[in-house]
Amino acid sequence: DGGITQSPKYLFRKEGQNVTLSCEQNLNHDAMYWYRQDPGQGLRLIYYSQIVNDFQKGDIAEGYSVSREKKESFPLTVTSAQKNPTAFYLCASSRSQGVAEKLFFGSGTQLSVL
Amino acid sequence: GESVGLHLPTLSVQEGDNSIINCAYSNSASDYFIWYKQESGKGPQFIIDIRSNMDKRQGQRVTVLLNKTVKHLSLQIAATQPGDSAVYFCAAETNAGNMLTFGGGTRLMVKP
């Protein structure tokens, strides 16, 4: 089945620790995105990538980093600089970013601080 | 920029009734609109979308209405079922390649 796979489903971070969230897609989509969702809130864009080896900051990029070495993969690292990392993280993809069209979402990763 | 907001954070309906979830957007240049359904602990699922050259689009049990004059979007769900219970998000985007801007979500609760 084609889709987007996020792992792990639950992740715990200790103070001062960096953690990496995985996102893989087999939809052959060019564009990939990371969103953060806080309880009762909408989705806020962290980073996005239109093409391999290129990515741009979204609205709340501080304390996060990404890479796009392969078309299929767009991992997100939550660094120790992110002081309030507890949230639900969603990865998404679309065929291209240049034309308005729907995003396909993964099932999310819940990150909590120990 | 664009801001998107839903009118009610929570909507409670009786099973079998029709549901209407409303959304307002701010940017008159927005030309693509989309509704997502999100169940607890899961990622959003696409429901239906509409472009600004249309004012109505129908899917299976769902209809999206777009009023560009007042910058308002609504999602209508016919014969609401318990499985429709979820949070519903609207989002808007301009065709200039900007990102989708999401509203805060409306939680739909279906009473048996």
mmCIF file of C-alpha atoms in Angstrom:
data_model
loop_
_atom_site.group_PDB
_atom_site.id
_atom_site.type_symbol
_atom_site.label_atom_id
_atom_site.label_comp_id
_atom_site.label_asym_id
_atom_site.label_seq_id
_atom_site.Cartn_x
_atom_site.Cartn_y
_atom_site.Cartn_z
ATOM 1 C CA ASP A 1 0.000 0.000 0.000
ATOM 2 C CA GLY A 2 1.228 3.485 -0.788
ATOM 3 C CA GLY A 3 1.428 5.952 2.033
ATOM 4 C CA ILE A 4 3.409 7.828 4.622
ATOM 5 C CA THR A 5 4.961 6.043 7.575
ATOM 6 C CA GLN A 6 5.979 7.863 10.730
ATOM 7 C CA SER A 7 7.936 6.264 13.527
ATOM 8 C CA PRO A 8 7.960 5.890 16.395
ATOM 9 C CA LYS A 9 4.348 6.452 17.405
ATOM 10 C CA TYR A 10 5.437 7.570 20.884
ATOM 11 C CA LEU A 11 8.768 9.136 21.818
ATOM 12 C CA PHE A 12 10.154 10.451 25.075
ATOM 13 C CA ARG A 13 12.900 13.023 25.353
ATOM 14 C CA LYS A 14 15.131 13.760 28.293
ATOM 15 C CA GLU A 15 16.302 17.273 29.077
ATOM 16 C CA GLY A 16 19.140 18.353 26.809
ATOM 17 C CA GLN A 17 18.645 15.466 24.415
ATOM 18 C CA ASN A 18 18.156 15.594 20.671
ATOM 19 C CA VAL A 19 15.614 13.183 19.207
ATOM 20 C CA THR A 20 14.831 12.317 15.603
ATOM 21 C CA LEU A 21 11.413 11.529 14.186
ATOM 22 C CA SER A 22 11.272 9.398 11.073
ATOM 23 C CA CYS A 23 9.065 10.004 8.037
ATOM 24 C CA GLU A 24 9.085 7.811 4.928
ATOM 25 C CA GLN A 25 6.790 7.967 1.901
ATOM 26 C CA ASN A 26 6.403 5.659 -1.079
ATOM 27 C CA LEU A 27 3.995 7.875 -3.003
ATOM 28 C CA ASN A 28 6.757 9.280 -5.212
ATOM 29 C CA HIS A 29 5.847 12.754 -3.978
ATOM 30 C CA ASP A 30 8.282 15.601 -4.461
ATOM 31 C CA ALA A 31 7.215 17.752 -1.522
ATOM 32 C CA MET A 32 7.301 16.811 2.155
ATOM 33 C CA TYR A 33 6.310 18.728 5.266
ATOM 34 C CA TRP A 34 6.501 18.648 9.052
ATOM 35 C CA TYR A 35 3.731 20.083 11.203
ATOM 36 C CA ARG A 36 3.365 20.462 14.922
ATOM 37 C CA GLN A 37 -0.023 20.090 16.613
ATOM 38 C CA ASP A 38 -0.691 21.140 20.197
ATOM 39 C CA PRO A 39 -3.835 20.000 22.051
ATOM 40 C CA GLY A 40 -6.957 21.690 20.697
ATOM 41 C CA GLN A 41 -4.943 23.615 18.136
ATOM 42 C CA GLY A 42 -4.516 23.641 14.403
ATOM 43 C CA LEU A 43 -1.407 22.568 12.527
ATOM 44 C CA ARG A 44 1.671 24.773 12.436
ATOM 45 C CA LEU A 45 4.334 24.326 9.780
ATOM 46 C CA ILE A 46 7.870 23.570 11.001
ATOM 47 C CA TYR A 47 9.811 22.801 7.800
ATOM 48 C CA TYR A 48 9.076 21.784 4.249
ATOM 49 C CA SER A 49 11.029 20.422 1.326
ATOM 50 C CA GLN A 50 10.142 20.729 -2.342
ATOM 51 C CA ILE A 51 12.964 18.609 -3.681
ATOM 52 C CA VAL A 52 15.838 16.431 -2.549
ATOM 53 C CA ASN A 53 18.678 18.288 -0.830
ATOM 54 C CA ASP A 54 16.564 21.406 -0.377
ATOM 55 C CA PHE A 55 14.304 22.545 2.451
ATOM 56 C CA GLN A 56 12.850 25.761 3.872
ATOM 57 C CA LYS A 57 11.811 26.967 7.296
ATOM 58 C CA GLY A 58 8.156 27.179 8.133
ATOM 59 C CA ASP A 59 6.488 29.318 10.768
ATOM 60 C CA ILE A 60 8.031 27.664 13.840
ATOM 61 C CA ALA A 61 11.411 26.253 12.750
ATOM 62 C CA GLU A 62 13.417 27.358 15.798
ATOM 63 C CA GLY A 63 14.718 24.385 17.769
ATOM 64 C CA TYR A 64 14.183 21.935 14.899
ATOM 65 C CA SER A 65 16.310 20.650 12.022
ATOM 66 C CA VAL A 66 15.623 18.487 8.969
ATOM 67 C CA SER A 67 17.391 16.796 6.095
ATOM 68 C CA ARG A 68 16.232 15.564 2.699
ATOM 69 C CA GLU A 69 18.916 13.269 1.362
ATOM 70 C CA LYS A 70 16.432 10.957 -0.333
ATOM 71 C CA LYS A 71 13.110 11.663 -2.008
ATOM 72 C CA GLU A 72 11.386 9.121 0.221
ATOM 73 C CA SER A 73 12.674 10.357 3.566
ATOM 74 C CA PHE A 74 12.349 13.588 5.550
ATOM 75 C CA PRO A 75 13.507 13.097 9.170
ATOM 76 C CA LEU A 76 12.904 15.787 11.779
ATOM 77 C CA THR A 77 15.301 16.358 14.679
ATOM 78 C CA VAL A 78 13.972 18.072 17.770
ATOM 79 C CA THR A 79 17.006 19.665 19.346
ATOM 80 C CA SER A 80 17.674 20.642 22.949
ATOM 81 C CA ALA A 81 17.091 24.246 21.866
ATOM 82 C CA GLN A 82 13.376 23.487 21.551
ATOM 83 C CA LYS A 83 12.243 24.280 25.093
ATOM 84 C CA ASN A 84 8.662 23.117 24.728
ATOM 85 C CA PRO A 85 8.805 20.039 22.499
ATOM 86 C CA THR A 86 5.799 18.163 23.861
ATOM 87 C CA ALA A 87 3.359 17.940 20.946
ATOM 88 C CA PHE A 88 1.943 15.706 18.244
ATOM 89 C CA TYR A 89 4.145 15.809 15.142
ATOM 90 C CA LEU A 90 2.705 15.169 11.708
ATOM 91 C CA CYS A 91 4.570 14.508 8.486
ATOM 92 C CA ALA A 92 2.868 15.073 5.147
ATOM 93 C CA SER A 93 3.629 14.921 1.447
ATOM 94 C CA SER A 94 2.218 16.219 -1.804
ATOM 95 C CA ARG A 95 3.011 15.696 -5.464
ATOM 96 C CA SER A 96 4.532 19.148 -5.684
ATOM 97 C CA GLN A 97 4.612 22.316 -3.674
ATOM 98 C CA GLY A 98 4.245 24.703 -6.560
ATOM 99 C CA VAL A 99 0.591 23.949 -7.189
ATOM 100 C CA ALA A 100 -2.125 24.029 -4.575
ATOM 101 C CA GLU A 101 -3.241 20.502 -3.839
ATOM 102 C CA LYS A 102 -3.982 18.204 -0.974
ATOM 103 C CA LEU A 103 -1.502 16.878 1.507
ATOM 104 C CA PHE A 104 -1.316 13.251 2.550
ATOM 105 C CA PHE A 105 -0.535 12.813 6.237
ATOM 106 C CA GLY A 106 1.187 10.156 8.279
ATOM 107 C CA SER A 107 -0.270 8.828 11.516
ATOM 108 C CA GLY A 108 1.831 11.092 13.716
ATOM 109 C CA THR A 109 4.394 10.864 16.515
ATOM 110 C CA GLN A 110 3.555 11.957 20.046
ATOM 111 C CA LEU A 111 6.646 13.453 21.662
ATOM 112 C CA SER A 112 6.768 13.938 25.409
ATOM 113 C CA VAL A 113 9.437 15.241 27.771
ATOM 114 C CA LEU A 114 10.555 13.098 30.697
ATOM 115 C CA GLY B 1 -0.794 36.193 4.692
ATOM 116 C CA GLU B 2 -3.755 34.004 5.389
ATOM 117 C CA SER B 3 -5.593 33.204 8.580
ATOM 118 C CA VAL B 4 -8.250 30.553 8.820
ATOM 119 C CA GLY B 5 -10.709 30.112 11.655
ATOM 120 C CA LEU B 6 -13.575 27.831 12.484
ATOM 121 C CA HIS B 7 -16.667 29.305 14.037
ATOM 122 C CA LEU B 8 -17.263 26.718 16.743
ATOM 123 C CA PRO B 9 -14.707 24.610 18.592
ATOM 124 C CA THR B 10 -17.322 21.947 19.346
ATOM 125 C CA LEU B 11 -20.474 20.790 17.569
ATOM 126 C CA SER B 12 -22.843 18.180 18.963
ATOM 127 C CA VAL B 13 -25.443 16.555 16.700
ATOM 128 C CA GLN B 14 -27.904 13.698 16.928
ATOM 129 C CA GLU B 15 -27.163 10.577 14.917
ATOM 130 C CA GLY B 16 -28.984 10.791 11.604
ATOM 131 C CA ASP B 17 -29.140 14.580 11.555
ATOM 132 C CA ASN B 18 -27.161 16.723 9.142
ATOM 133 C CA SER B 19 -24.036 18.501 10.403
ATOM 134 C CA ILE B 20 -22.712 21.848 9.213
ATOM 135 C CA ILE B 21 -19.209 22.953 10.117
ATOM 136 C CA ASN B 22 -18.237 26.499 9.209
ATOM 137 C CA CYS B 23 -14.921 28.123 8.434
ATOM 138 C CA ALA B 24 -13.814 31.662 7.585
ATOM 139 C CA TYR B 25 -10.672 32.753 5.794
ATOM 140 C CA SER B 26 -9.053 36.149 5.465
ATOM 141 C CA ASN B 27 -7.153 36.254 2.177
ATOM 142 C CA SER B 28 -9.335 37.003 -0.832
ATOM 143 C CA ALA B 29 -6.530 35.632 -3.037
ATOM 144 C CA SER B 30 -6.996 32.153 -1.558
ATOM 145 C CA ASP B 31 -8.125 29.864 -4.326
ATOM 146 C CA TYR B 32 -7.905 26.341 -2.959
ATOM 147 C CA PHE B 33 -9.724 25.016 0.078
ATOM 148 C CA ILE B 34 -9.693 21.634 1.722
ATOM 149 C CA TRP B 35 -11.368 19.806 4.586
ATOM 150 C CA TYR B 36 -9.670 17.177 6.716
ATOM 151 C CA LYS B 37 -11.007 14.788 9.346
ATOM 152 C CA GLN B 38 -8.785 13.828 12.260
ATOM 153 C CA GLU B 39 -9.605 11.028 14.674
ATOM 154 C CA SER B 40 -7.934 10.912 18.064
ATOM 155 C CA GLY B 41 -4.255 9.984 17.883
ATOM 156 C CA LYS B 42 -4.246 9.777 14.093
ATOM 157 C CA GLY B 43 -3.170 11.939 11.193
ATOM 158 C CA PRO B 44 -5.681 14.059 9.270
ATOM 159 C CA GLN B 45 -7.541 12.345 6.445
ATOM 160 C CA PHE B 46 -8.602 14.164 3.300
ATOM 161 C CA ILE B 47 -12.375 14.587 2.968
ATOM 162 C CA ILE B 48 -13.036 16.976 0.115
ATOM 163 C CA ASP B 49 -11.513 19.983 -1.611
ATOM 164 C CA ILE B 50 -12.761 22.840 -3.758
ATOM 165 C CA ARG B 51 -11.147 25.470 -5.964
ATOM 166 C CA SER B 52 -12.289 29.042 -6.169
ATOM 167 C CA ASN B 53 -13.855 28.627 -9.610
ATOM 168 C CA MET B 54 -16.590 26.557 -7.964
ATOM 169 C CA ASP B 55 -19.075 27.346 -5.212
ATOM 170 C CA LYS B 56 -20.219 23.826 -4.407
ATOM 171 C CA ARG B 57 -18.776 20.362 -4.586
ATOM 172 C CA GLN B 58 -20.298 17.089 -3.455
ATOM 173 C CA GLY B 59 -18.791 13.851 -2.305
ATOM 174 C CA GLN B 60 -20.196 10.828 -0.616
ATOM 175 C CA ARG B 61 -22.472 12.233 2.144
ATOM 176 C CA VAL B 62 -20.398 15.436 2.221
ATOM 177 C CA THR B 63 -20.826 18.772 0.503
ATOM 178 C CA VAL B 64 -18.505 21.755 0.598
ATOM 179 C CA LEU B 65 -19.902 25.218 -0.050
ATOM 180 C CA LEU B 66 -17.707 28.190 -0.840
ATOM 181 C CA ASN B 67 -18.867 31.794 -0.564
ATOM 182 C CA LYS B 68 -16.050 33.975 -1.856
ATOM 183 C CA THR B 69 -17.984 37.177 -1.265
ATOM 184 C CA VAL B 70 -17.883 36.764 2.506
ATOM 185 C CA LYS B 71 -14.831 34.466 2.525
ATOM 186 C CA HIS B 72 -16.711 31.592 4.094
ATOM 187 C CA LEU B 73 -16.477 27.852 3.662
ATOM 188 C CA SER B 74 -18.725 25.147 5.069
ATOM 189 C CA LEU B 75 -18.729 21.384 5.257
ATOM 190 C CA GLN B 76 -22.072 19.627 5.338
ATOM 191 C CA ILE B 77 -22.313 16.004 6.418
ATOM 192 C CA ALA B 78 -25.576 14.263 5.627
ATOM 193 C CA ALA B 79 -27.112 11.683 7.973
ATOM 194 C CA THR B 80 -24.318 11.990 10.516
ATOM 195 C CA GLN B 81 -23.080 8.680 11.902
ATOM 196 C CA PRO B 82 -21.093 7.816 15.046
ATOM 197 C CA GLY B 83 -18.063 7.177 12.832
ATOM 198 C CA ASP B 84 -18.147 10.829 11.832
ATOM 199 C CA SER B 85 -17.101 11.837 15.347
ATOM 200 C CA ALA B 86 -13.723 13.542 14.947
ATOM 201 C CA VAL B 87 -12.059 16.924 14.679
ATOM 202 C CA TYR B 88 -12.580 18.645 11.338
ATOM 203 C CA PHE B 89 -10.067 21.135 9.931
ATOM 204 C CA CYS B 90 -10.401 23.493 7.042
ATOM 205 C CA ALA B 91 -7.360 24.857 5.230
ATOM 206 C CA ALA B 92 -6.785 27.463 2.551
ATOM 207 C CA GLU B 93 -4.009 28.132 0.071
ATOM 208 C CA THR B 94 -3.246 30.522 -2.742
ATOM 209 C CA ASN B 95 -2.119 29.056 -6.032
ATOM 210 C CA ALA B 96 1.063 31.066 -5.756
ATOM 211 C CA GLY B 97 2.536 28.016 -4.089
ATOM 212 C CA ASN B 98 2.108 29.159 -0.517
ATOM 213 C CA MET B 99 1.529 26.668 2.214
ATOM 214 C CA LEU B 100 -1.868 25.470 3.324
ATOM 215 C CA THR B 101 -2.989 27.493 6.339
ATOM 216 C CA PHE B 102 -5.042 25.432 8.773
ATOM 217 C CA GLY B 103 -7.852 26.524 11.039
ATOM 218 C CA GLY B 104 -8.050 25.458 14.688
ATOM 219 C CA GLY B 105 -10.497 22.578 14.182
ATOM 220 C CA THR B 106 -14.093 21.813 15.189
ATOM 221 C CA ARG B 107 -14.782 18.725 17.268
ATOM 222 C CA LEU B 108 -17.912 16.965 16.020
ATOM 223 C CA MET B 109 -19.655 14.784 18.581
ATOM 224 C CA VAL B 110 -22.442 12.487 17.446
ATOM 225 C CA LYS B 111 -25.033 11.513 20.029
ATOM 226 C CA PRO B 112 -26.705 8.110 19.585
#
